[in-house]
GROMACS .gro file of C-alpha atoms in nm:
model
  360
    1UNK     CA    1  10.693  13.257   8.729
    2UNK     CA    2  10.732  13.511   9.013
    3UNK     CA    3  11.025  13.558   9.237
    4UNK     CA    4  11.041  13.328   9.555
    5UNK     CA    5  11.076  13.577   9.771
    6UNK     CA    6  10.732  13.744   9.603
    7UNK     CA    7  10.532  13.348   9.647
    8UNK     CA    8  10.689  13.425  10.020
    9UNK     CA    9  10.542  13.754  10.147
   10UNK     CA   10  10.250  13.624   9.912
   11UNK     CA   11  10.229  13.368  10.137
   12UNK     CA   12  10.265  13.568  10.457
   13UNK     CA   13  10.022  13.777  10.432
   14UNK     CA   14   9.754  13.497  10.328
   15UNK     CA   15   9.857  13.337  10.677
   16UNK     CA   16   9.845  13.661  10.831
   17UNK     CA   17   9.480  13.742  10.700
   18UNK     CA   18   9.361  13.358  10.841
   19UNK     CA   19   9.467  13.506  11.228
   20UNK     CA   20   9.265  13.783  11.192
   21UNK     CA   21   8.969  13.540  11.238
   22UNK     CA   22   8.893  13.497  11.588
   23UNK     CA   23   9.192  13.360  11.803
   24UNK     CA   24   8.956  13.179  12.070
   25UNK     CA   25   8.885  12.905  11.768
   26UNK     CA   26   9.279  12.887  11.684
   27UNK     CA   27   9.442  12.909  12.041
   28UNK     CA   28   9.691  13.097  11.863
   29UNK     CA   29   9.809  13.262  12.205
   30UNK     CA   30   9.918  13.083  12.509
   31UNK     CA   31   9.992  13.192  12.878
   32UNK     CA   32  10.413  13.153  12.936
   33UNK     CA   33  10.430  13.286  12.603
   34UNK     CA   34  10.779  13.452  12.699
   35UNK     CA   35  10.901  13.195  12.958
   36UNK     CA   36  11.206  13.130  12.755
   37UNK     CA   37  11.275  13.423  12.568
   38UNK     CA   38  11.189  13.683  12.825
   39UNK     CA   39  11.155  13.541  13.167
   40UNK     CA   40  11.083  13.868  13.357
   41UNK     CA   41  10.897  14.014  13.087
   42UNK     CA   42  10.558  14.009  13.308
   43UNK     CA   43  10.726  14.114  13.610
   44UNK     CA   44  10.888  14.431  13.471
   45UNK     CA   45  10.540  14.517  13.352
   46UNK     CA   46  10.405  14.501  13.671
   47UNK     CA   47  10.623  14.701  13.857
   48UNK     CA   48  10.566  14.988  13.589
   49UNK     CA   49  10.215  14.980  13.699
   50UNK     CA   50  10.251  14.926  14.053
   51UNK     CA   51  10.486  15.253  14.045
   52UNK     CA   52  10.238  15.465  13.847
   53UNK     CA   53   9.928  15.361  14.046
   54UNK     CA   54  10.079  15.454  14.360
   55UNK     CA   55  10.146  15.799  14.210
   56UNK     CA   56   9.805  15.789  14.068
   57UNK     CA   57   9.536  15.524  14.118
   58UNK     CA   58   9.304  15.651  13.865
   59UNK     CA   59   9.573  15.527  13.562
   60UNK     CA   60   9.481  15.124  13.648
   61UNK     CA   61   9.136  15.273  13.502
   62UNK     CA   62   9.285  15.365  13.217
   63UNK     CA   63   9.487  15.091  13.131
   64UNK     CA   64   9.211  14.837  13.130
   65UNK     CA   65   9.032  15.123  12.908
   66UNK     CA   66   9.317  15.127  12.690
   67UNK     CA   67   9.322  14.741  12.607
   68UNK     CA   68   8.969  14.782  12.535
   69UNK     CA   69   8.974  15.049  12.270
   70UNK     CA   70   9.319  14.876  12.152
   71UNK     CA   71   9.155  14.539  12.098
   72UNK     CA   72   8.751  14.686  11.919
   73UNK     CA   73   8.972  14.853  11.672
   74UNK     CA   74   9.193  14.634  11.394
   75UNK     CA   75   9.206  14.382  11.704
   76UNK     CA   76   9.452  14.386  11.992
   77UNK     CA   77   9.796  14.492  11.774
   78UNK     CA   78   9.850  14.807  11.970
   79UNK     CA   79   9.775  15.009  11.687
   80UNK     CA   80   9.582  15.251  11.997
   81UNK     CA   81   9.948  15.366  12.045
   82UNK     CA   82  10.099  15.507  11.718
   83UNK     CA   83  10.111  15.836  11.707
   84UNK     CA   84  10.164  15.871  11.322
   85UNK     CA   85  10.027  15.648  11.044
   86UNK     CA   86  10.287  15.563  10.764
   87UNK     CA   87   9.981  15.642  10.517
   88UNK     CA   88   9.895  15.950  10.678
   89UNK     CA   89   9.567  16.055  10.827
   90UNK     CA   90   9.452  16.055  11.189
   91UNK     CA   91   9.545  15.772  11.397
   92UNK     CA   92   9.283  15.578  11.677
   93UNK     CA   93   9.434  15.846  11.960
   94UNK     CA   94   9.352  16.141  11.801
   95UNK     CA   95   9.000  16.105  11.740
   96UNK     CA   96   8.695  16.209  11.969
   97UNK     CA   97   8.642  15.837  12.147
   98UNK     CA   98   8.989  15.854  12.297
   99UNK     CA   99   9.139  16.187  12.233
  100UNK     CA  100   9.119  16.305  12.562
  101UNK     CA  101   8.983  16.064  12.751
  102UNK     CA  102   9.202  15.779  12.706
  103UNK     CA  103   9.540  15.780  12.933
  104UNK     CA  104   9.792  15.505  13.076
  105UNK     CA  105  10.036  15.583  12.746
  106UNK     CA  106  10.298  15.653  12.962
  107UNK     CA  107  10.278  15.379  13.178
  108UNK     CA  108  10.315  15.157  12.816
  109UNK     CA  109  10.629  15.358  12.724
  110UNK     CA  110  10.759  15.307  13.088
  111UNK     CA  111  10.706  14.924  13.072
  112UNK     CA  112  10.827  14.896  12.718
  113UNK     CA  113  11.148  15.044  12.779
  114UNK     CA  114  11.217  14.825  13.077
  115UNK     CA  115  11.113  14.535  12.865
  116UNK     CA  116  11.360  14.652  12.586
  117UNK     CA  117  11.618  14.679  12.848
  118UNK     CA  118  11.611  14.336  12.945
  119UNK     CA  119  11.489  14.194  12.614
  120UNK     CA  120  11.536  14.383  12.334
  121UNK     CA  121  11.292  14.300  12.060
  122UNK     CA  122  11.118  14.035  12.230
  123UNK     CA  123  10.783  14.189  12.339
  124UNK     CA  124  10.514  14.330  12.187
  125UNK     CA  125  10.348  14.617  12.289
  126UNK     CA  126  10.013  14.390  12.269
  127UNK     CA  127  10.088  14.206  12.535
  128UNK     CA  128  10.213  14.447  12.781
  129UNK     CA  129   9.896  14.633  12.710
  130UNK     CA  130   9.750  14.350  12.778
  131UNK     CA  131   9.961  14.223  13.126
  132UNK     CA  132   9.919  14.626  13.230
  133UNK     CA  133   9.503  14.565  13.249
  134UNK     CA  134   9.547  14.228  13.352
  135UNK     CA  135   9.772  14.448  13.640
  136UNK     CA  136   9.525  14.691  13.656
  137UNK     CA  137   9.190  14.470  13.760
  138UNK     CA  138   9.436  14.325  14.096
  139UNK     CA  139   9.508  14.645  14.203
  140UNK     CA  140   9.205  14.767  14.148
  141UNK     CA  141   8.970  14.423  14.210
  142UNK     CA  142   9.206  14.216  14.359
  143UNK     CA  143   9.125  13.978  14.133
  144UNK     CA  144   9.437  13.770  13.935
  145UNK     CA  145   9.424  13.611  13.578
  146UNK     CA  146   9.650  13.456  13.370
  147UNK     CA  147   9.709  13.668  13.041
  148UNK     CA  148   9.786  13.420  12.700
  149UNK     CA  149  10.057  13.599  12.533
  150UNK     CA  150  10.183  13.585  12.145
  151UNK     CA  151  10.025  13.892  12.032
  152UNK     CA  152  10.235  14.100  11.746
  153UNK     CA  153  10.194  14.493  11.686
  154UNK     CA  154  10.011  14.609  11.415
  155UNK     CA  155  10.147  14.861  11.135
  156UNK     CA  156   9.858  15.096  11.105
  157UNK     CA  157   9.614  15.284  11.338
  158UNK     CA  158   9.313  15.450  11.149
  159UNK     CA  159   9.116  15.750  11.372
  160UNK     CA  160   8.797  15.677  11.123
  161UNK     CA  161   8.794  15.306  11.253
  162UNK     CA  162   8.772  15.360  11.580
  163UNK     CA  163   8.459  15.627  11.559
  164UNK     CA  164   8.320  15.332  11.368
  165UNK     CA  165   8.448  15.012  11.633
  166UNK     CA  166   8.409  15.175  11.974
  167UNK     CA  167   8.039  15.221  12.093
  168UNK     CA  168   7.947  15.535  12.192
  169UNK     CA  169   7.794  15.653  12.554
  170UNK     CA  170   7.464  15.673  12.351
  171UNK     CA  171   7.476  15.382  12.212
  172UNK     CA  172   7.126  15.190  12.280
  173UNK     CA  173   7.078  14.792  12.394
  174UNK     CA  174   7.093  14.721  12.005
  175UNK     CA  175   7.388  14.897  11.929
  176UNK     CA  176   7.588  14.772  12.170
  177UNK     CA  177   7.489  14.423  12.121
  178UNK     CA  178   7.540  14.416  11.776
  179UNK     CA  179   7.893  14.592  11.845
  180UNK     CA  180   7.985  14.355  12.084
  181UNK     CA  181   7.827  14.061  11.880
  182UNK     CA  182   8.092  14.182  11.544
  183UNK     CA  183   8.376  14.131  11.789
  184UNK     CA  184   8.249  13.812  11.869
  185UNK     CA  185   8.132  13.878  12.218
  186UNK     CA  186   7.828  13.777  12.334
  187UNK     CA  187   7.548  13.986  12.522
  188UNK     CA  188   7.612  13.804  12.827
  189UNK     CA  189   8.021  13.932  12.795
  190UNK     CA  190   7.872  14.263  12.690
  191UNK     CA  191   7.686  14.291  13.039
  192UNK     CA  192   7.980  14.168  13.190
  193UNK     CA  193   8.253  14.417  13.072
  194UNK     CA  194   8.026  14.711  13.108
  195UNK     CA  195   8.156  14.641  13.488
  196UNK     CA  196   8.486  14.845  13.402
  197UNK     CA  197   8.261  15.128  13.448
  198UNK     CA  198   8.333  15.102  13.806
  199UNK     CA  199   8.649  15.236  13.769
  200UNK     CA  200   8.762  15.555  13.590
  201UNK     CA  201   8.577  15.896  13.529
  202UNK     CA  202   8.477  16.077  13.259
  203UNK     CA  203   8.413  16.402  13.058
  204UNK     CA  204   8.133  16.587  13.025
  205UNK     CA  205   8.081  16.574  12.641
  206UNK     CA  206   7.998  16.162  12.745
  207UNK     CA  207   7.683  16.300  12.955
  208UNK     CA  208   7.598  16.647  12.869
  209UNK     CA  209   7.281  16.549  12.652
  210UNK     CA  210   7.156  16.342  12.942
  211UNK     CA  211   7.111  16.688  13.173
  212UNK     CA  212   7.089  16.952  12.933
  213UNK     CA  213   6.922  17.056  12.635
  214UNK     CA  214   6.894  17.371  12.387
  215UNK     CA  215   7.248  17.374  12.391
  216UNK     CA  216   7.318  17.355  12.740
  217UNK     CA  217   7.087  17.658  12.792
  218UNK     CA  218   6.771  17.445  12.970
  219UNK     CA  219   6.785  17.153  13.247
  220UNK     CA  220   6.703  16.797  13.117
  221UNK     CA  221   6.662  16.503  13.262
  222UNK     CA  222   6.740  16.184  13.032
  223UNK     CA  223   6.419  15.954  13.195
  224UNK     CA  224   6.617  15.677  13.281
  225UNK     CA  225   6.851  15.938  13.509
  226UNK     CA  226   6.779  15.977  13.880
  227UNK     CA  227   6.695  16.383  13.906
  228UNK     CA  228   6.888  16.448  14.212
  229UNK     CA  229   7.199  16.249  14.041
  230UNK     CA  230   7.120  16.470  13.747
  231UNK     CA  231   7.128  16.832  13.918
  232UNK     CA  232   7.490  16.713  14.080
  233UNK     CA  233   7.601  16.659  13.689
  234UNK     CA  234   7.490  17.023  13.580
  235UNK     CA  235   7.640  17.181  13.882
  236UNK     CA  236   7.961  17.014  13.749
  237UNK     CA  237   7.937  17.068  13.404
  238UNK     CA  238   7.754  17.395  13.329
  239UNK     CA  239   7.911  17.341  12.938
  240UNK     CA  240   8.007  17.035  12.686
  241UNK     CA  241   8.309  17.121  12.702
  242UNK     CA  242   8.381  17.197  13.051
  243UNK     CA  243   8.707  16.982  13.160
  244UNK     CA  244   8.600  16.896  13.475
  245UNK     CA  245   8.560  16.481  13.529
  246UNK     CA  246   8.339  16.305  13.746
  247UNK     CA  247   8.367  15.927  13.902
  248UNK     CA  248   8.119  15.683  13.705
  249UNK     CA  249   8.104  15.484  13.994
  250UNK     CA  250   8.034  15.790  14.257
  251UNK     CA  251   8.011  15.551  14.543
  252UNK     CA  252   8.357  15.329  14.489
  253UNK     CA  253   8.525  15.510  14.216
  254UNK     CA  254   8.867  15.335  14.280
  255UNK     CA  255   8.749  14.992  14.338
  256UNK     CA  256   8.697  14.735  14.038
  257UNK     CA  257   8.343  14.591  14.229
  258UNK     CA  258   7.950  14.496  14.100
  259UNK     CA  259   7.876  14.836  14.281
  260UNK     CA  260   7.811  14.964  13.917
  261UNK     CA  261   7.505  14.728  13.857
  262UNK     CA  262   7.385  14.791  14.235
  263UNK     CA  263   7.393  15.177  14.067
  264UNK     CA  264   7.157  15.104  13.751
  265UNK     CA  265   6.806  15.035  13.960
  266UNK     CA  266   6.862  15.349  14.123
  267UNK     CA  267   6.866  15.528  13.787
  268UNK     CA  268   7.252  15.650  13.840
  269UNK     CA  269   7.442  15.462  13.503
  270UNK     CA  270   7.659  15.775  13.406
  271UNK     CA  271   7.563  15.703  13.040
  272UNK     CA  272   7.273  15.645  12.815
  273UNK     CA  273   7.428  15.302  12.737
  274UNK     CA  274   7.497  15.203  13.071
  275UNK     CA  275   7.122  15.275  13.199
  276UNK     CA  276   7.037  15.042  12.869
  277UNK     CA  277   7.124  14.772  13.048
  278UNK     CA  278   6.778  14.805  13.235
  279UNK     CA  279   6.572  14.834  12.913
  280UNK     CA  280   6.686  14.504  12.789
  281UNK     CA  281   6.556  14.174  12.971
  282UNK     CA  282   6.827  13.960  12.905
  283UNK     CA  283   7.067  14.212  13.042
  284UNK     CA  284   6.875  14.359  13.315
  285UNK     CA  285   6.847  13.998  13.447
  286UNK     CA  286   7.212  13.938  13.443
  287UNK     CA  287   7.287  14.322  13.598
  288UNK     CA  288   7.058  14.206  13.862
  289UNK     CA  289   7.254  13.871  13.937
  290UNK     CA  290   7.595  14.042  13.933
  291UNK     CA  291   7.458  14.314  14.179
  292UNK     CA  292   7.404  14.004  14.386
  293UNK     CA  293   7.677  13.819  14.338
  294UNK     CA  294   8.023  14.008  14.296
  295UNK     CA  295   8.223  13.690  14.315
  296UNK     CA  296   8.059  13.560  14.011
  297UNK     CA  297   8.088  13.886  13.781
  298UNK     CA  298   8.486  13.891  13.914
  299UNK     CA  299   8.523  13.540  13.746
  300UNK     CA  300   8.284  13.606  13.488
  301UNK     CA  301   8.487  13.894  13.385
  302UNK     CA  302   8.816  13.800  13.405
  303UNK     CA  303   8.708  13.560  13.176
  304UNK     CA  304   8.555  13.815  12.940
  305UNK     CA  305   8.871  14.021  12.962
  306UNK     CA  306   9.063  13.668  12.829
  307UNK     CA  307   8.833  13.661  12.539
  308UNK     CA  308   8.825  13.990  12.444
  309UNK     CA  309   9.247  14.007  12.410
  310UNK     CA  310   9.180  13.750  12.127
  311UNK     CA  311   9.009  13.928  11.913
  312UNK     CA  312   9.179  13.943  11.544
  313UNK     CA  313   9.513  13.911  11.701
  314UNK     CA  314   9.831  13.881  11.499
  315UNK     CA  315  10.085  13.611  11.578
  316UNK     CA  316  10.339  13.412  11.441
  317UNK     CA  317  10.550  13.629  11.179
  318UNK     CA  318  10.235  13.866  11.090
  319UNK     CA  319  10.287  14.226  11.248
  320UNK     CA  320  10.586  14.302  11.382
  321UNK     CA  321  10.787  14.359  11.730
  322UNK     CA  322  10.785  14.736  11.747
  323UNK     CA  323  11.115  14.898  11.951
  324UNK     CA  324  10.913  15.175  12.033
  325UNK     CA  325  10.547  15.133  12.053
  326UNK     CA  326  10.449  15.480  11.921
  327UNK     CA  327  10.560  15.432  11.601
  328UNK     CA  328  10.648  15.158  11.353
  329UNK     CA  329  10.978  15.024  11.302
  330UNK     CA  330  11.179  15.185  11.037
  331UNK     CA  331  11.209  14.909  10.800
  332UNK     CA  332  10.850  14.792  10.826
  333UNK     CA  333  10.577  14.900  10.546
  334UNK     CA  334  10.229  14.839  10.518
  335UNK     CA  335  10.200  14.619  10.245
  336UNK     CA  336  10.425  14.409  10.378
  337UNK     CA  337  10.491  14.146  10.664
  338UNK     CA  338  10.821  14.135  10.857
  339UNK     CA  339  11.043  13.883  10.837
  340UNK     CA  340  11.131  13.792  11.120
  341UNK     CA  341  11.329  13.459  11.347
  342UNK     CA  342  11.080  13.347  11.636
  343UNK     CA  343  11.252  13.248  11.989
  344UNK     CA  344  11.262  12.904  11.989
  345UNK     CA  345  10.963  12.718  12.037
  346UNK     CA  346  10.749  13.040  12.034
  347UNK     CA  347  10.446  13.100  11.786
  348UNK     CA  348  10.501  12.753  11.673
  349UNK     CA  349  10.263  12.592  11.866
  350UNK     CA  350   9.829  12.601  11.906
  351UNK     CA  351   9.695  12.572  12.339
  352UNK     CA  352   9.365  12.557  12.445
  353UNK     CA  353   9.332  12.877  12.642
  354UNK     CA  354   9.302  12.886  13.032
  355UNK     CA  355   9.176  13.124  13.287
  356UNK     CA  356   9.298  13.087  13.639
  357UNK     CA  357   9.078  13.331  13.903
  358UNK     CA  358   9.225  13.394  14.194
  359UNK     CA  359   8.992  13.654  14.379
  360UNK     CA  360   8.982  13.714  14.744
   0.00000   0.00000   0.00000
């Protein structure tokens, strides 16, 4: 007969495996998640971002990027953040998709530690990746959501699984549907989310192929790229590896607005993928409506943004509550879940998820 306490991590981790299915069926999160235990929690995450995107508007970008790339890889766990593996190998930040595109890690560790101040132990860093892009699209869109909270930190971050999870800036209409579709997103919230691509810049390496061939030795223009649009991107990046940056949204760069799918019929998507959006019907109809319509694709994506921070989320006592949320807690392995005692009355029960819009 084995041990009890063997049947009980036995039994963990077969619990744990059953909330890696999709959270929107279980309603295994819920908005006021830390009412009780950590009243302020939201607030204190706020002002972290409010005082970093006055020093710098472009991190808000890169926050909402960040809880993207957190949640298409091992789910939303905040396994984007470690910055060692306890197996060993490369972790998700070190590899090409992120590594050195993706930023707002200090704004996490500057939220965190307020957090840990007030309540140590109580937050995940999940969530406040999660409130930080929720933060992010007001200052940015000045459009408000409520964020369902309950997420726990996961114990491993694997570099090859995010070249594999993340789709590429080449990535064609297939590809990203069938990426999207695995994270069980439809096309429609694929079309939708591609919107972030108002906001932010990016690196050459994302674009080089689309204005330059031989090895960057002969002009190109990718087809579906408008020429003048494409000299501008030489000019800037005479190499792949040039560091220079460039808005993907040249017209509103810091504003979270449908002026990226007003962009596409002109022939000016930054990407491959983004001008993809024209080849496919389905999406090139609903790119159309949102260029016409930026108070629907605010709600519509707010909405999308809900949905996507359930994907293969850990709650209850799977994962852990990580002190630091570049590395694992000392005591944690894993093989094995943490035992831990809930706050009272948290993780121990199932809401039907809400989205309140408040866009003006």
């Amino acid at each position: 007969m084995a041990p009890r306490g063997s049947v009980g991590v036995a039994l963990a981790v077969a619990a744990c495996a059953l909330w890696l299915l999709p959270a929107t069926a279980s309603g295994a999160l819920r908005v006021g998640f830390y009412q009780n235990s950590c009243p302020n929690a939201e607030a204190l995450v706020r002002q972290a971002v409010a005082a970093a995107f006055a020093k710098d508007a472009g991190v808000a970008a890169g926050l909402i990027r960040l809880h993207f790339h957190d949640c298409f890889v091992r789910g939303c766990d905040a396994s984007v953040l470690l910055t060692k593996n306890p197996g060993g190998g490369q972790t998700e930040r070190e590899v090409g998709p992120n590594n050195p595109s993706l930023r707002g890690f200090d704004v996490i560790d500057a939220a965190k530690a307020a957090v840990e101040r007030s309540c140590p132990r109580t937050v995940s860093c999940a969530d406040i990746i999660a409130f930080a892009a929720r933060d992010s699209v007001k200052l940015t869109g000045n459009v408000d959501y409520q964020v369902p909270a309950g997420r726990r930190d996961g114990r491993v971050s694997n570099g090859t699984e995010a070249l594999d999870n993340l789709p590429p800036p080449t990535a064609t209409a297939a590809t990203l549907a069938d990426m999207f579709a695995n994270k069980f997103l439809t096309l429609d919230e694929m079309v939708v989310l591609s919107g972030a691509h108002s906001v932010g810049r990016s690196f050459c390496a994302s674009f080089f192929n689309r204005v330059w061939t031989n090895n960057g030795t002969t002009p190109f223009v990718d087809a579906g790229l408008d020429p003048a649009y494409a000299a501008r991107l030489r000019a800037l990046c005479p190499r792949e590896d040039t560091p220079a940056t460039t808005p993907m949204d040249p017209d509103t760069p810091a504003t979270l607005d449908n002026n990226y799918y007003k962009l596409l019929p002109q022939s000016k998507g930054l990407f491959f993928s983004d001008n993809q959006l024209r080849v496919n019907a389905t999406m090139n109809a609903l790119a159309t409506r949102f260029a016409a319509n930026e108070a629907e694709w605010k709600q519509r994506f707010v909405a999308a943004m809900v949905k996507m921070g359930h994907i293969e989320v850990q709650t209850g006592r799977c994962g852990e509550i990580r002190v630091d949320c570049n590395v694992v807690n000392p005591s944690s392995s894993s093989s094995s879940p943490e035992v831990v005692e809930l706050p009272p009355g948290e993780g121990e029960e199932e809401e039907a998820v809400g989205v309140a819009v408040a866009a003006s």
